[in-house]
Amino acid sequence: MADLSVDLGFRTLKSPLIAASGTFGYGEEFLPFFDLDILGGVIMKGIFREPRPGNPPPRLHETPAGLLNSIGLAGPGSEKLQESIRRLRARTPVPIIVNVCGEDDDEFVAVAETFSAMAEVAMLELNISCPNVRQGGACPAQDAGHTARLVGRVKERIRKPLIVKLSPNVGDIVGVALAAQDAGADALSLVNTFLGLAVDIDARRPVFANIYAGLSGPAIKPLALRLVREVCRKAYVPVIGIGGISSGRDVLEYILVGAAAVQIGTINFREPAAALRITNEIEAEMERLKIGNLSEIRGQLQT
Amino acid sequence: MLDERGLIEDARSLGGNYHLLKIAAPGIAASAKPGHFVMVRVSAAYDPLLRRPLGILECRPPYIGLYFQALGRGTSMLAALGPGDSLDILGPLGNSFPEFPGKKVLLIAGGRGIVPLYHYAQVCAERRPLFLIYGGRGKADLPLLDRIKALRLQGLFIFSEDGSLGQKGLLTSGLEKIVREERPDVTLSCGPEPMLAALAGLLKPFPMQNLASLEAIMGCGFGVCQGCAVRTVTGALRKVCDEGPVFPLEEIQWPT
Ligand SMILES: Cc1cc2nc3c(=O)[nH]c(=O)nc-3n(C[C@H](O)[C@H](O)[C@H](O)COP(=O)(O)OP(=O)(O)OC[C@H]3O[C@@H](n4cnc5c(N)ncnc54)[C@H](O)[C@@H]3O)c2cc1C
Ligand SMILES: Cc1cc2nc3c(=O)[nH]c(=O)nc-3n(C[C@H](O)[C@H](O)[C@H](O)COP(=O)(O)O)c2cc1C
Ligand code: FES
């Protein structure tokens, strides 16, 4: 039997597979489909201090093998999320990760403190990379200096491991990654969605009120894989690869370029039990390739 | 709710771009109620990536019936399937219609909006007086009429915009008269957004409970993507897939 466990240095996960924020609801919704405890972790939908309605419809637009979304981080606010986390914990021991958001740095710090104090929460993921909060897609992850300041402030106030989630919509993602690492990030996760545009030719308008939206799904995998490789070559903290994963083979590709673990996102919409299928596929690939543990191939891409 | 591999037993084209599928899906059929819908995976490849939401026309375990219009890529791929083909179906989804025992119920269906209302009529016609208003652009848009006539309805009112069947005009043109004469306790409606918006205005003066089944672009169908938001009159956004698709008509903020 293949051993799926992965070592992040600060914590060992039972599987490299983590459910990505915004694509797994608050975890509970997937309980009818499979035992969540097969996962390395479940990341809650991004959370702000107060409830947010999110962007007006339409919020989704399909592209070939891809999905543009402009959800705008709709959510119930910190207090309600705490209840959801307690409910999920009562049903499964899977590690729960909170995706921390903020309109400004003070809010990021406050939300991080709230969830750092919850015993049910395993770690925090700082979402400095959502393209749907401000028009044009601006976010802290577009600036290395801002990223360093914010990560430093958050780290000072929390006692849980901190993953910092990076944006692909930057010129120098390695620079931002190293800024986050040097400011104290325990791990990096990448990528969030790519900024994209959909046009309605009848109306001669953008499909989305915010004009730009975030692209995810199988269409982005080669783009994301390259960025993960670039960051893995320079960063010493563990990197969690995200983008377009839909099979066990995809997971091994990310591990080969250096990722310690991965997240699956959009595929969960199409296939609620995708995580179960992909877990089985990882095991089958490991047996076929005679790999006992993924650490044997992590970063072993031959060039 | 379960994700089930359905097996197509029968596939029929009804002319125009309308299609019927009879699918063996025993798990879903066992618990589907009128108003529920399913998410159908139309392609084994990743284009289209997402499933398509479709209402349940009828449910005779182990079968469910789907009735759909081939409009875009996804529904056209679905229309190309035949007996023996299988497809992944997630369901039953959504909140469904309450039964309203003993109440006089008026069903208002525009085009393919007949789907959940037909299901309701099939299940509930024996237990309460039911009336149906059914409208479409023309005769070709009302291909289910023979089946509908076989339901135990107390009244059936047909409208077509081109006058090729029933009364000429939009169904909303004859609505007030029917409501005044039949005095229903409840209306259940489903159809294009402009029709529902018009209904919201027309039905306002009457003391009835009005419920409508809505459509929205859906990413998941089970509450996790937040893609299917609809605005209510209070300005709040609700999820059509799991808080709906059935909402009080007057709760929705209709485009003006
Ligand atoms: C709860 C619910 C029940 C439905 N029941 C039925 C039914 O019983 N019969 C039927 O014919 N149709 C029904 N529809 C509409 C049907 O889902 C769309 O016509 C279909 O998704 C179009 O897909 P496409 O790939 O053919 O079109 P495309 O134009 O290629 O689709 C592009 C995208 O837009 C979405 N989309 C386009 N139009 C609609 C729409 N009106 N509603 C929702 N999403 C849309 C698609 O899902 C897809 O994401 C229902 C919709 C909902 C939400
Ligand atoms: C509908 C939707 C909502 C998302 N919401 C969030 C979010 O709240 N926080 C976040 O960090 N990422 C969010 N993401 C980004 C995903 O977590 C992930 O980074 C991205 O979709 C790429 O992975 P994928 O190709 O596997 O989907 C969202 C993505 C989608 C499609
Ligand atoms: S369709 Fe995903 S939340 Fe409603």
mmCIF file of C-alpha atoms in Angstrom, chain A residues 31-260:
data_model
loop_
_atom_site.group_PDB
_atom_site.id
_atom_site.type_symbol
_atom_site.label_atom_id
_atom_site.label_comp_id
_atom_site.label_asym_id
_atom_site.label_seq_id
_atom_site.Cartn_x
_atom_site.Cartn_y
_atom_site.Cartn_z
ATOM 1 C CA LEU A 31 -20.310 14.721 3.740
ATOM 2 C CA PRO A 32 -22.968 12.864 1.671
ATOM 3 C CA PHE A 33 -20.374 12.035 -0.974
ATOM 4 C CA PHE A 34 -17.279 10.703 0.810
ATOM 5 C CA ASP A 35 -15.425 10.473 4.127
ATOM 6 C CA LEU A 36 -13.625 13.837 4.336
ATOM 7 C CA ASP A 37 -10.999 12.289 6.590
ATOM 8 C CA ILE A 38 -9.182 10.904 3.521
ATOM 9 C CA LEU A 39 -8.084 14.497 2.786
ATOM 10 C CA GLY A 40 -4.994 16.299 4.012
ATOM 11 C CA GLY A 41 -7.247 19.212 4.870
ATOM 12 C CA VAL A 42 -10.371 21.181 4.067
ATOM 13 C CA ILE A 43 -10.144 24.929 3.462
ATOM 14 C CA MET A 44 -13.211 26.983 4.272
ATOM 15 C CA LYS A 45 -14.607 29.534 1.832
ATOM 16 C CA GLY A 46 -12.763 32.862 2.287
ATOM 17 C CA ILE A 47 -13.975 34.834 5.306
ATOM 18 C CA PHE A 48 -14.172 38.496 6.308
ATOM 19 C CA ARG A 49 -15.138 39.902 9.694
ATOM 20 C CA GLU A 50 -18.673 40.894 8.637
ATOM 21 C CA PRO A 51 -21.176 39.138 6.347
ATOM 22 C CA ARG A 52 -20.756 40.073 2.665
ATOM 23 C CA PRO A 53 -23.332 39.715 -0.095
ATOM 24 C CA GLY A 54 -20.730 39.317 -2.849
ATOM 25 C CA ASN A 55 -21.021 40.546 -6.429
ATOM 26 C CA PRO A 56 -24.288 40.846 -8.396
ATOM 27 C CA PRO A 57 -25.163 38.087 -10.869
ATOM 28 C CA PRO A 58 -23.973 36.816 -13.277
ATOM 29 C CA ARG A 59 -21.123 35.385 -11.249
ATOM 30 C CA LEU A 60 -20.012 32.469 -13.425
ATOM 31 C CA HIS A 61 -19.087 32.028 -17.064
ATOM 32 C CA GLU A 62 -17.723 28.859 -18.621
ATOM 33 C CA THR A 63 -14.774 28.794 -21.008
ATOM 34 C CA PRO A 64 -13.283 25.717 -22.726
ATOM 35 C CA ALA A 65 -12.218 23.466 -19.805
ATOM 36 C CA GLY A 66 -12.320 26.521 -17.565
ATOM 37 C CA LEU A 67 -14.522 28.655 -15.357
ATOM 38 C CA LEU A 68 -14.514 32.423 -14.864
ATOM 39 C CA ASN A 69 -15.936 33.485 -11.507
ATOM 40 C CA SER A 70 -16.804 36.804 -9.989
ATOM 41 C CA ILE A 71 -18.311 35.660 -6.713
ATOM 42 C CA GLY A 72 -16.733 38.529 -4.793
ATOM 43 C CA LEU A 73 -16.160 36.548 -1.604
ATOM 44 C CA ALA A 74 -19.764 36.293 -0.540
ATOM 45 C CA GLY A 75 -19.826 34.946 2.989
ATOM 46 C CA PRO A 76 -21.534 34.892 6.375
ATOM 47 C CA GLY A 77 -18.865 36.702 8.436
ATOM 48 C CA SER A 78 -16.509 35.416 11.159
ATOM 49 C CA GLU A 79 -19.096 34.598 13.786
ATOM 50 C CA LYS A 80 -21.196 32.309 11.606
ATOM 51 C CA LEU A 81 -18.082 30.600 10.236
ATOM 52 C CA GLN A 82 -17.062 29.681 13.780
ATOM 53 C CA GLU A 83 -20.358 27.828 14.138
ATOM 54 C CA SER A 84 -19.842 26.041 10.805
ATOM 55 C CA ILE A 85 -16.357 24.972 11.885
ATOM 56 C CA ARG A 86 -17.666 23.524 15.145
ATOM 57 C CA ARG A 87 -20.376 21.643 13.272
ATOM 58 C CA LEU A 88 -17.871 20.215 10.793
ATOM 59 C CA ARG A 89 -15.498 19.205 13.589
ATOM 60 C CA ALA A 90 -18.307 17.289 15.266
ATOM 61 C CA ARG A 91 -18.692 15.223 12.086
ATOM 62 C CA THR A 92 -15.070 14.593 10.995
ATOM 63 C CA PRO A 93 -11.504 14.851 12.313
ATOM 64 C CA VAL A 94 -10.145 16.225 8.983
ATOM 65 C CA PRO A 95 -7.779 19.203 9.499
ATOM 66 C CA ILE A 96 -9.744 22.440 9.049
ATOM 67 C CA ILE A 97 -8.004 25.418 7.453
ATOM 68 C CA VAL A 98 -9.475 28.933 7.453
ATOM 69 C CA ASN A 99 -9.018 31.173 4.373
ATOM 70 C CA VAL A 100 -8.510 34.615 5.915
ATOM 71 C CA CYS A 101 -9.586 37.734 3.967
ATOM 72 C CA GLY A 102 -9.669 41.454 4.638
ATOM 73 C CA GLU A 103 -10.628 44.737 3.023
ATOM 74 C CA ASP A 104 -7.526 46.215 4.658
ATOM 75 C CA ASP A 105 -4.564 44.987 6.695
ATOM 76 C CA ASP A 106 -6.274 45.565 10.036
ATOM 77 C CA GLU A 107 -9.153 43.324 9.026
ATOM 78 C CA PHE A 108 -6.789 40.557 7.859
ATOM 79 C CA VAL A 109 -5.062 40.679 11.263
ATOM 80 C CA ALA A 110 -8.335 40.701 13.200
ATOM 81 C CA VAL A 111 -9.840 37.764 11.295
ATOM 82 C CA ALA A 112 -6.589 35.789 11.599
ATOM 83 C CA GLU A 113 -6.554 36.364 15.380
ATOM 84 C CA THR A 114 -10.151 35.187 15.719
ATOM 85 C CA PHE A 115 -9.522 31.869 14.018
ATOM 86 C CA SER A 116 -6.055 31.343 15.475
ATOM 87 C CA ALA A 117 -7.834 31.208 18.827
ATOM 88 C CA MET A 118 -10.093 28.315 17.744
ATOM 89 C CA ALA A 119 -8.910 24.884 18.850
ATOM 90 C CA GLU A 120 -10.772 23.282 15.928
ATOM 91 C CA VAL A 121 -8.648 25.138 13.359
ATOM 92 C CA ALA A 122 -5.407 23.461 12.201
ATOM 93 C CA MET A 123 -3.922 26.349 10.233
ATOM 94 C CA LEU A 124 -4.702 29.576 8.453
ATOM 95 C CA GLU A 125 -4.400 30.432 4.786
ATOM 96 C CA LEU A 126 -3.986 34.154 4.144
ATOM 97 C CA ASN A 127 -5.921 35.047 1.013
ATOM 98 C CA ILE A 128 -3.964 38.058 -0.180
ATOM 99 C CA SER A 129 -4.728 37.154 -3.782
ATOM 100 C CA CYS A 130 -8.470 37.303 -4.476
ATOM 101 C CA PRO A 131 -9.008 39.127 -7.763
ATOM 102 C CA ASN A 132 -12.714 39.730 -7.139
ATOM 103 C CA VAL A 133 -12.713 42.118 -4.196
ATOM 104 C CA ARG A 134 -11.668 45.304 -5.969
ATOM 105 C CA GLN A 135 -12.447 46.249 -9.526
ATOM 106 C CA GLY A 136 -9.449 45.542 -11.747
ATOM 107 C CA GLY A 137 -8.292 42.688 -9.511
ATOM 108 C CA ALA A 138 -5.987 44.611 -7.161
ATOM 109 C CA CYS A 139 -4.826 42.672 -4.070
ATOM 110 C CA PRO A 140 -1.928 42.753 -1.553
ATOM 111 C CA ALA A 141 -0.165 39.832 -3.327
ATOM 112 C CA GLN A 142 0.650 42.142 -6.228
ATOM 113 C CA ASP A 143 3.239 43.959 -4.178
ATOM 114 C CA ALA A 144 6.172 42.293 -2.392
ATOM 115 C CA GLY A 145 6.498 45.106 0.147
ATOM 116 C CA HIS A 146 2.809 45.048 1.081
ATOM 117 C CA THR A 147 2.895 41.244 1.274
ATOM 118 C CA ALA A 148 5.869 41.302 3.654
ATOM 119 C CA ARG A 149 4.301 43.926 5.939
ATOM 120 C CA LEU A 150 0.965 42.142 6.109
ATOM 121 C CA VAL A 151 2.404 38.647 6.647
ATOM 122 C CA GLY A 152 4.701 40.013 9.356
ATOM 123 C CA ARG A 153 1.815 41.666 11.204
ATOM 124 C CA VAL A 154 -0.389 38.564 10.989
ATOM 125 C CA LYS A 155 2.386 36.215 12.121
ATOM 126 C CA GLU A 156 2.976 38.328 15.231
ATOM 127 C CA ARG A 157 -0.591 37.861 16.359
ATOM 128 C CA ILE A 158 -1.304 34.176 15.696
ATOM 129 C CA ARG A 159 -0.173 30.871 17.088
ATOM 130 C CA LYS A 160 -1.114 28.626 14.165
ATOM 131 C CA PRO A 161 0.865 27.736 11.051
ATOM 132 C CA LEU A 162 0.295 30.301 8.298
ATOM 133 C CA ILE A 163 -0.038 29.487 4.609
ATOM 134 C CA VAL A 164 0.138 32.526 2.318
ATOM 135 C CA LYS A 165 -1.849 32.212 -0.910
ATOM 136 C CA LEU A 166 -0.275 33.913 -3.904
ATOM 137 C CA SER A 167 -1.687 35.516 -7.026
ATOM 138 C CA PRO A 168 -0.596 34.545 -10.527
ATOM 139 C CA ASN A 169 -1.456 38.058 -11.720
ATOM 140 C CA VAL A 170 1.932 39.563 -10.956
ATOM 141 C CA GLY A 171 5.137 40.201 -12.870
ATOM 142 C CA ASP A 172 7.461 38.521 -10.381
ATOM 143 C CA ILE A 173 5.718 35.838 -8.355
ATOM 144 C CA VAL A 174 9.027 34.553 -6.972
ATOM 145 C CA GLY A 175 9.742 37.981 -5.472
ATOM 146 C CA VAL A 176 6.364 38.024 -3.701
ATOM 147 C CA ALA A 177 6.820 34.395 -2.578
ATOM 148 C CA LEU A 178 10.191 35.131 -1.011
ATOM 149 C CA ALA A 179 8.831 38.285 0.627
ATOM 150 C CA ALA A 180 6.071 36.204 2.256
ATOM 151 C CA GLN A 181 8.539 33.523 3.294
ATOM 152 C CA ASP A 182 11.007 35.989 4.795
ATOM 153 C CA ALA A 183 8.181 37.689 6.699
ATOM 154 C CA GLY A 184 7.362 34.385 8.385
ATOM 155 C CA ALA A 185 5.006 32.387 6.154
ATOM 156 C CA ASP A 186 5.175 28.707 7.134
ATOM 157 C CA ALA A 187 4.033 27.605 3.675
ATOM 158 C CA LEU A 188 2.997 29.121 0.359
ATOM 159 C CA SER A 189 -0.009 28.129 -1.716
ATOM 160 C CA LEU A 190 -0.362 29.028 -5.386
ATOM 161 C CA VAL A 191 -2.153 29.900 -7.474
ATOM 162 C CA ASN A 192 -5.358 31.786 -6.955
ATOM 163 C CA THR A 193 -7.365 32.415 -10.138
ATOM 164 C CA PHE A 194 -5.945 34.116 -13.242
ATOM 165 C CA LEU A 195 -7.562 37.419 -14.179
ATOM 166 C CA GLY A 196 -9.608 37.004 -17.332
ATOM 167 C CA LEU A 197 -12.284 38.746 -19.372
ATOM 168 C CA ALA A 198 -15.495 37.531 -20.998
ATOM 169 C CA VAL A 199 -17.327 39.676 -23.541
ATOM 170 C CA ASP A 200 -21.000 39.621 -24.520
ATOM 171 C CA ILE A 201 -21.013 40.623 -28.199
ATOM 172 C CA ASP A 202 -24.781 41.230 -28.302
ATOM 173 C CA ALA A 203 -24.697 43.690 -25.441
ATOM 174 C CA ARG A 204 -21.177 44.897 -26.390
ATOM 175 C CA ARG A 205 -20.384 44.719 -22.699
ATOM 176 C CA PRO A 206 -18.264 42.622 -20.375
ATOM 177 C CA VAL A 207 -20.215 39.621 -19.051
ATOM 178 C CA PHE A 208 -19.331 40.600 -15.466
ATOM 179 C CA ALA A 209 -20.177 43.851 -13.687
ATOM 180 C CA ASN A 210 -16.618 43.892 -12.286
ATOM 181 C CA ILE A 211 -15.303 43.564 -15.884
ATOM 182 C CA TYR A 212 -12.544 41.082 -15.010
ATOM 183 C CA ALA A 213 -13.068 37.735 -13.303
ATOM 184 C CA GLY A 214 -10.916 34.824 -12.082
ATOM 185 C CA LEU A 215 -10.171 31.840 -14.320
ATOM 186 C CA SER A 216 -9.826 28.348 -12.834
ATOM 187 C CA GLY A 217 -10.163 24.714 -13.890
ATOM 188 C CA PRO A 218 -8.191 22.329 -16.152
ATOM 189 C CA ALA A 219 -7.524 25.185 -18.608
ATOM 190 C CA ILE A 220 -5.077 26.863 -16.197
ATOM 191 C CA LYS A 221 -3.022 23.799 -15.199
ATOM 192 C CA PRO A 222 0.031 24.354 -17.443
ATOM 193 C CA LEU A 223 0.222 28.030 -16.454
ATOM 194 C CA ALA A 224 -0.092 27.249 -12.752
ATOM 195 C CA LEU A 225 2.373 24.358 -12.935
ATOM 196 C CA ARG A 226 5.040 26.649 -14.355
ATOM 197 C CA LEU A 227 4.559 29.217 -11.588
ATOM 198 C CA VAL A 228 4.682 26.511 -8.910
ATOM 199 C CA ARG A 229 7.957 25.250 -10.363
ATOM 200 C CA GLU A 230 9.458 28.764 -10.379
ATOM 201 C CA VAL A 231 8.563 29.303 -6.719
ATOM 202 C CA CYS A 232 9.674 25.799 -5.635
ATOM 203 C CA ARG A 233 13.111 26.432 -7.120
ATOM 204 C CA LYS A 234 13.698 29.428 -4.869
ATOM 205 C CA ALA A 235 11.606 28.968 -1.718
ATOM 206 C CA TYR A 236 12.622 26.764 1.207
ATOM 207 C CA VAL A 237 9.205 26.669 2.894
ATOM 208 C CA PRO A 238 6.794 24.017 1.560
ATOM 209 C CA VAL A 239 4.724 24.961 -1.468
ATOM 210 C CA ILE A 240 1.139 23.826 -2.000
ATOM 211 C CA GLY A 241 0.349 23.631 -5.727
ATOM 212 C CA ILE A 242 -3.074 24.740 -6.997
ATOM 213 C CA GLY A 243 -4.559 25.024 -10.453
ATOM 214 C CA GLY A 244 -6.605 22.802 -12.713
ATOM 215 C CA ILE A 245 -5.981 19.512 -10.935
ATOM 216 C CA SER A 246 -8.483 16.870 -12.004
ATOM 217 C CA SER A 247 -6.601 13.548 -11.750
ATOM 218 C CA GLY A 248 -3.990 11.617 -9.809
ATOM 219 C CA ARG A 249 -1.517 12.182 -12.640
ATOM 220 C CA ASP A 250 -1.977 15.943 -12.289
ATOM 221 C CA VAL A 251 -1.090 15.644 -8.600
ATOM 222 C CA LEU A 252 2.139 13.779 -9.383
ATOM 223 C CA GLU A 253 3.077 16.466 -11.918
ATOM 224 C CA TYR A 254 2.819 19.122 -9.190
ATOM 225 C CA ILE A 255 4.854 16.969 -6.765
ATOM 226 C CA LEU A 256 7.553 16.426 -9.418
ATOM 227 C CA VAL A 257 8.013 20.183 -9.909
ATOM 228 C CA GLY A 258 8.461 20.535 -6.160
ATOM 229 C CA ALA A 259 5.078 20.945 -4.471
ATOM 230 C CA ALA A 260 4.734 19.340 -1.035
#
